[in-house]
CSV table of C-alpha atoms and ligand atoms in Angstrom, one decimal:
chain,number,residue,atom,x,y,z
T,1,MET,CA,-4.7,17.7,-10.9
T,2,LYS,CA,-5.7,14.1,-10.6
T,3,ILE,CA,-2.2,12.1,-10.6
T,4,ILE,CA,-1.0,8.6,-11.0
T,5,MET,CA,1.8,7.3,-9.3
T,6,LEU,CA,3.4,4.2,-11.3
T,7,GLY,CA,7.0,2.4,-11.1
T,8,ALA,CA,8.1,-1.1,-9.1
T,9,PRO,CA,7.8,-1.3,-5.3
T,10,GLY,CA,10.2,0.8,-3.3
T,11,ALA,CA,10.8,3.4,-6.7
T,12,GLY,CA,10.0,6.0,-4.0
T,13,LYS,CA,6.1,6.5,-5.0
T,14,GLY,CA,5.0,7.1,-1.6
T,15,THR,CA,7.9,9.3,-0.7
T,16,GLN,CA,7.3,11.4,-3.8
T,17,ALA,CA,3.4,11.2,-3.2
T,18,LYS,CA,3.3,12.9,0.1
T,19,ARG,CA,5.7,15.5,-1.0
T,20,ILE,CA,3.4,16.2,-4.2
T,21,ALA,CA,0.6,16.3,-1.9
T,22,ASP,CA,1.6,18.8,1.0
T,23,LYS,CA,3.1,21.2,-2.0
T,24,CYS,CA,0.0,21.0,-4.0
T,25,GLY,CA,-2.8,20.8,-1.0
T,26,ILE,CA,-4.7,17.6,-2.7
T,27,PRO,CA,-4.8,13.8,-0.9
T,28,HIS,CA,-2.9,11.3,-1.1
T,29,ILE,CA,-4.1,7.7,-1.8
T,30,SER,CA,-2.5,4.6,-1.1
T,31,THR,CA,-4.2,1.6,-1.1
T,32,GLY,CA,-1.0,0.1,1.0
T,33,ASP,CA,-1.9,2.5,3.2
T,34,ILE,CA,-6.0,1.6,3.7
T,35,PHE,CA,-5.4,-2.1,3.8
T,36,ARG,CA,-2.6,-1.7,6.2
T,37,ALA,CA,-5.0,0.4,8.1
T,38,ASN,CA,-8.0,-2.6,7.7
T,39,ILE,CA,-4.9,-4.7,8.8
T,40,LYS,CA,-4.4,-3.0,11.9
T,41,ASN,CA,-8.3,-2.4,12.5
T,42,GLY,CA,-8.9,-6.1,12.3
T,43,THR,CA,-11.3,-5.5,9.7
T,44,GLU,CA,-12.7,-8.1,7.0
T,45,LEU,CA,-10.8,-6.8,4.2
T,46,GLY,CA,-8.2,-6.3,6.2
T,47,ALA,CA,-7.8,-10.3,6.7
T,48,LYS,CA,-8.5,-11.2,3.3
T,49,ALA,CA,-6.2,-8.5,2.0
T,50,LYS,CA,-3.3,-9.9,4.0
T,51,SER,CA,-3.4,-13.3,2.7
T,52,TYR,CA,-2.3,-11.8,-0.4
T,53,MET,CA,-0.2,-9.1,0.7
T,54,ASP,CA,2.2,-11.5,3.1
T,55,LYS,CA,2.7,-13.5,-0.2
T,56,GLY,CA,3.9,-10.3,-2.5
T,57,ALA,CA,0.5,-10.8,-4.3
T,58,LEU,CA,-1.8,-8.3,-5.1
T,59,VAL,CA,-5.1,-8.1,-3.9
T,60,PRO,CA,-7.9,-9.1,-6.4
T,61,ASP,CA,-9.1,-6.3,-8.7
T,62,GLU,CA,-13.0,-6.4,-6.4
T,63,LEU,CA,-11.7,-6.0,-3.2
T,64,VAL,CA,-9.7,-2.6,-4.9
T,65,CYS,CA,-11.7,-1.2,-7.3
T,66,ASP,CA,-14.7,-0.2,-5.4
T,67,LEU,CA,-13.0,1.1,-2.7
T,68,VAL,CA,-10.8,3.4,-4.5
T,69,VAL,CA,-13.6,4.5,-7.0
T,70,ASP,CA,-15.8,5.5,-3.6
T,71,ARG,CA,-13.0,7.3,-2.3
T,72,ILE,CA,-11.7,9.1,-5.1
T,73,GLN,CA,-15.9,10.7,-5.1
T,74,GLN,CA,-15.4,12.4,-1.5
T,75,LYS,CA,-15.2,15.5,-0.8
T,76,ASP,CA,-11.3,16.4,-0.6
T,77,CYS,CA,-11.0,15.2,-3.4
T,78,GLU,CA,-12.7,18.0,-5.5
T,79,ASN,CA,-9.9,19.5,-6.6
T,80,GLY,CA,-8.0,16.7,-7.4
T,81,TYR,CA,-5.8,13.7,-5.3
T,82,ILE,CA,-2.7,11.7,-6.1
T,83,LEU,CA,-3.0,7.7,-6.2
T,84,ASP,CA,0.3,5.8,-5.4
T,85,GLY,CA,-0.2,2.3,-5.5
T,86,PHE,CA,-3.2,2.0,-7.8
T,87,PRO,CA,-4.2,1.0,-10.5
T,88,ARG,CA,-1.6,-2.2,-10.8
T,89,THR,CA,-3.3,-4.1,-13.5
T,90,ILE,CA,-5.0,-3.3,-16.6
T,91,PRO,CA,-8.5,-4.3,-15.3
T,92,GLN,CA,-8.0,-1.3,-12.4
T,93,ALA,CA,-7.2,1.4,-15.0
T,94,GLU,CA,-9.9,0.4,-16.6
T,95,ALA,CA,-12.3,0.9,-13.6
T,96,LEU,CA,-10.6,3.8,-13.1
T,97,GLU,CA,-11.6,4.9,-16.9
T,98,ALA,CA,-14.3,3.9,-16.6
T,99,ALA,CA,-15.5,5.8,-13.3
T,100,LEU,CA,-13.7,8.9,-14.6
T,101,ASN,CA,-15.6,9.0,-18.0
T,102,ALA,CA,-18.7,8.8,-16.6
T,103,ILE,CA,-18.3,12.1,-14.5
T,104,GLY,CA,-16.4,13.7,-17.8
T,105,GLN,CA,-12.6,13.9,-15.9
T,106,LYS,CA,-9.3,12.0,-17.5
T,107,VAL,CA,-6.2,11.5,-15.2
T,108,ASP,CA,-3.6,14.0,-15.8
T,109,PHE,CA,-0.6,12.5,-14.9
T,110,ALA,CA,1.0,9.4,-14.9
T,111,ILE,CA,3.9,9.6,-13.4
T,112,ASP,CA,6.4,6.7,-14.0
T,113,ILE,CA,9.5,6.6,-11.6
T,114,GLU,CA,12.2,4.4,-12.6
T,115,VAL,CA,14.4,2.1,-10.8
T,116,PRO,CA,16.3,-1.0,-11.8
T,117,ASP,CA,15.5,-4.0,-9.7
T,118,ASP,CA,18.9,-4.9,-8.6
T,119,ASN,CA,18.4,-1.4,-6.7
T,120,ILE,CA,15.4,-2.2,-5.2
T,121,ILE,CA,16.6,-4.8,-3.5
T,122,ASN,CA,19.0,-3.0,-1.8
T,123,ARG,CA,16.3,0.0,-1.3
T,124,MET,CA,13.7,-2.5,0.7
T,125,ALA,CA,15.9,-3.6,3.3
T,126,GLY,CA,16.4,-0.7,4.4
T,127,ARG,CA,12.6,1.6,4.4
T,128,ARG,CA,11.5,1.4,7.9
T,129,ALA,CA,7.7,2.2,8.2
T,130,CYS,CA,5.8,3.9,11.4
T,131,VAL,CA,3.9,1.6,13.2
T,132,GLY,CA,1.8,4.7,14.1
T,133,CYS,CA,1.2,6.9,11.0
T,134,GLY,CA,2.6,4.7,7.9
T,135,ALA,CA,5.2,7.4,7.3
T,136,THR,CA,8.2,5.7,6.0
T,137,TYR,CA,12.2,6.4,6.3
T,138,HIS,CA,15.2,4.4,5.0
T,139,ILE,CA,18.2,3.7,7.2
T,140,LEU,CA,20.6,5.3,5.1
T,141,PHE,CA,19.0,7.7,2.9
T,142,ASN,CA,15.9,9.2,5.2
T,143,PRO,CA,17.2,8.4,8.8
T,144,THR,CA,15.1,9.7,11.5
T,145,LYS,CA,16.8,12.4,14.1
T,146,VAL,CA,15.9,9.7,17.0
T,147,GLU,CA,17.0,5.8,15.5
T,148,ASN,CA,13.9,3.5,15.3
T,149,VAL,CA,11.6,6.7,16.3
T,150,CYS,CA,8.8,8.4,13.8
T,151,ASP,CA,9.8,12.0,13.4
T,152,VAL,CA,6.1,12.9,12.8
T,153,CYS,CA,4.6,11.1,15.5
T,154,GLY,CA,6.7,9.8,18.0
T,155,GLU,CA,5.8,5.8,17.3
T,156,LYS,CA,7.9,2.8,16.5
T,157,LEU,CA,9.7,1.8,13.6
T,158,ILE,CA,9.6,-1.6,11.5
T,159,LEU,CA,11.0,-3.5,8.8
T,160,ARG,CA,8.0,-4.6,6.8
T,161,ASP,CA,7.2,-8.3,6.1
T,162,ASP,CA,6.7,-7.8,2.6
T,163,ASP,CA,10.1,-5.6,2.5
T,164,LYS,CA,11.8,-8.9,3.2
T,165,PRO,CA,13.9,-9.7,0.5
T,166,GLU,CA,12.7,-13.5,-0.8
T,167,THR,CA,8.8,-11.2,-0.9
T,168,VAL,CA,10.5,-8.2,-2.0
T,169,LYS,CA,11.7,-10.5,-5.6
T,170,SER,CA,8.0,-11.8,-6.2
T,171,ARG,CA,6.9,-8.8,-5.9
T,172,LEU,CA,9.1,-7.7,-8.9
T,173,THR,CA,7.7,-10.7,-10.4
T,174,VAL,CA,4.4,-9.2,-10.1
T,175,TYR,CA,5.5,-5.7,-10.8
T,176,HIS,CA,6.9,-6.0,-14.3
T,177,ASP,CA,3.7,-8.9,-15.2
T,178,GLN,CA,0.8,-6.9,-14.1
T,179,THR,CA,1.7,-3.4,-13.4
T,180,GLN,CA,4.4,-2.6,-15.9
T,181,PRO,CA,1.7,-3.3,-19.2
T,182,LEU,CA,0.1,0.1,-17.1
T,183,ILE,CA,2.7,2.1,-19.0
T,184,ASP,CA,1.3,1.5,-22.2
T,185,PHE,CA,-1.8,2.2,-20.9
T,186,TYR,CA,-1.1,5.3,-20.4
T,187,THR,CA,1.4,6.4,-23.3
T,188,GLU,CA,-1.4,5.4,-25.5
T,189,ARG,CA,-3.6,8.1,-23.6
T,190,LYS,CA,-1.0,10.5,-24.0
T,191,VAL,CA,-0.7,10.9,-19.8
T,192,LEU,CA,2.7,9.4,-19.0
T,193,ALA,CA,5.8,11.1,-18.1
T,194,GLU,CA,8.9,9.3,-16.8
T,195,VAL,CA,11.4,10.1,-14.4
T,196,ASP,CA,14.8,8.6,-13.0
T,197,GLY,CA,14.1,7.3,-9.5
T,198,THR,CA,18.0,6.3,-8.8
T,199,GLN,CA,18.4,10.2,-8.2
T,200,SER,CA,18.6,11.7,-5.1
T,201,MET,CA,15.0,12.5,-3.4
T,202,ASP,CA,14.8,16.2,-4.1
T,203,LYS,CA,16.1,16.1,-7.2
T,204,VAL,CA,12.9,13.4,-8.5
T,205,PHE,CA,10.3,15.9,-6.3
T,206,SER,CA,12.4,18.9,-8.3
T,207,ASP,CA,11.6,16.9,-12.1
T,208,ILE,CA,8.1,15.6,-10.8
T,209,LEU,CA,7.3,19.7,-10.4
T,210,GLU,CA,8.4,20.9,-13.8
T,211,ILE,CA,6.1,17.4,-15.3
T,212,ILE,CA,3.0,18.8,-13.4
T,213,GLY,CA,4.0,22.7,-14.0
T,214,ALA,CA,3.2,23.2,-9.9
B,1,ADP,P1,5.1,-0.6,-2.2
B,1,ADP,O1,4.5,1.2,-1.9
B,1,ADP,O2,5.9,-1.1,-1.8
B,1,ADP,O3,4.2,-0.7,-3.8
B,1,ADP,P2,2.2,-0.7,-1.3
B,1,ADP,O4,2.5,-0.4,0.4
B,1,ADP,O5,1.6,0.2,-2.1
B,1,ADP,O6,3.9,-0.9,-1.6
B,1,ADP,O7,1.3,-1.9,-1.6
B,1,ADP,C1,1.5,-3.6,-0.5
B,1,ADP,C2,0.7,-4.4,-1.3
B,1,ADP,O8,-0.9,-4.0,-1.3
B,1,ADP,C3,1.4,-5.0,-2.0
B,1,ADP,O9,2.1,-5.7,-2.5
B,1,ADP,C4,-0.2,-6.0,-2.3
B,1,ADP,O10,-0.2,-7.0,-1.8
B,1,ADP,C5,-1.3,-4.9,-2.4
B,1,ADP,N1,-2.0,-4.0,-2.8
B,1,ADP,C6,-1.7,-2.2,-2.9
B,1,ADP,N2,-2.5,-1.9,-3.7
B,1,ADP,C7,-3.0,-2.5,-4.2
B,1,ADP,C8,-3.8,-3.0,-5.5
B,1,ADP,N3,-4.3,-1.6,-6.4
B,1,ADP,N4,-3.8,-3.9,-6.8
B,1,ADP,C9,-3.8,-4.8,-5.3
B,1,ADP,N5,-3.2,-4.8,-4.6
B,1,ADP,C10,-2.1,-3.9,-4.0
B,2,ADP,P1,7.3,2.8,-2.8
B,2,ADP,O1,6.4,3.8,-1.7
B,2,ADP,O2,7.3,3.3,-4.3
B,2,ADP,O3,7.1,1.6,-2.5
B,2,ADP,P2,9.1,4.7,-0.9
B,2,ADP,O4,8.7,5.4,-0.8
B,2,ADP,O5,8.3,3.6,0.2
B,2,ADP,O6,8.5,3.3,-2.1
B,2,ADP,O7,10.5,4.0,-0.7
B,2,ADP,C1,11.2,2.7,-0.5
B,2,ADP,C2,12.3,3.5,0.0
B,2,ADP,O8,13.6,4.4,-0.5
B,2,ADP,C3,12.3,4.2,1.2
B,2,ADP,O9,13.1,3.5,2.3
B,2,ADP,C4,12.4,5.7,0.9
B,2,ADP,O10,13.3,6.1,2.1
B,2,ADP,C5,13.4,5.0,-0.3
B,2,ADP,N1,13.7,6.5,-1.2
B,2,ADP,C6,12.8,6.4,-1.7
B,2,ADP,N2,12.7,7.8,-2.7
B,2,ADP,C7,14.8,7.2,-2.6
B,2,ADP,C8,15.8,8.5,-3.7
B,2,ADP,N3,15.2,8.7,-4.3
B,2,ADP,N4,17.0,7.7,-2.8
B,2,ADP,C9,17.5,6.6,-2.3
B,2,ADP,N5,16.3,6.3,-1.3
B,2,ADP,C10,15.0,6.7,-1.4
B,3,ZN,ZN1,4.1,8.4,12.5
């Protein structure tokens, strides 16, 4: 099963993608996580990506597309995968479609998690990310057992630089301009499904399971 998660920054794509990945036993591929790992490891790709991410802009398509197309051809993707944060532009969606067409495959579900912008601004201020494993929490809606300590790996939590309100506003503008057009793109391909992302995490998850028939 090949699933794409769509939705604004902070809509809950990562939260849900991890749960679906665990439930279905397929890899969760987050381009944001890949870039953050590259930044942490001091790679050339990381340095390039960081200059865009810090501004709340998108990393250029040419730095993203090949990376994802290579990743989905790895052995662990044989039975499917969940793409979280990719595609984010029409050219990225076209690159993915071309790569899949070449091997006679297609995306099964594009799940759009809908959350209004006002809601997002509040949500992001409370998001905390683990510096060790990248797990995400929320100070009110999904707190850790011990304050500021990751439940999974025990490392400390941070507020991502790009989750500060000024940057979130830029990211929302970029989302409406460049990523929202993908909703029409996947509607035309008859794989789009919408979920109300203002519901509880558990309800959003059960709605998604119903859509994908898992
Ligand atoms: P969120 O989950 O909050 O939407 P991500 O972790 O997916 O954020 O992405 C963080 C940043 O990484 C984005 O603002 C963007 O700069 C960059 N990025 C991630 N995925 C892509 C992509 N597919 N295309 C371009 N830039 C990307
Ligand atoms: P995305 O990957 O789309 O950027 P995340 O999954 O990281 O979004 O979620 C953004 C923030 O909102 C996180 O702090 C997360 O814990 C929280 N969150 C996710 N889903 C919900 C929900 N249904 N209700 C309230 N908070 C949520
Ligand atoms: Zn952790």
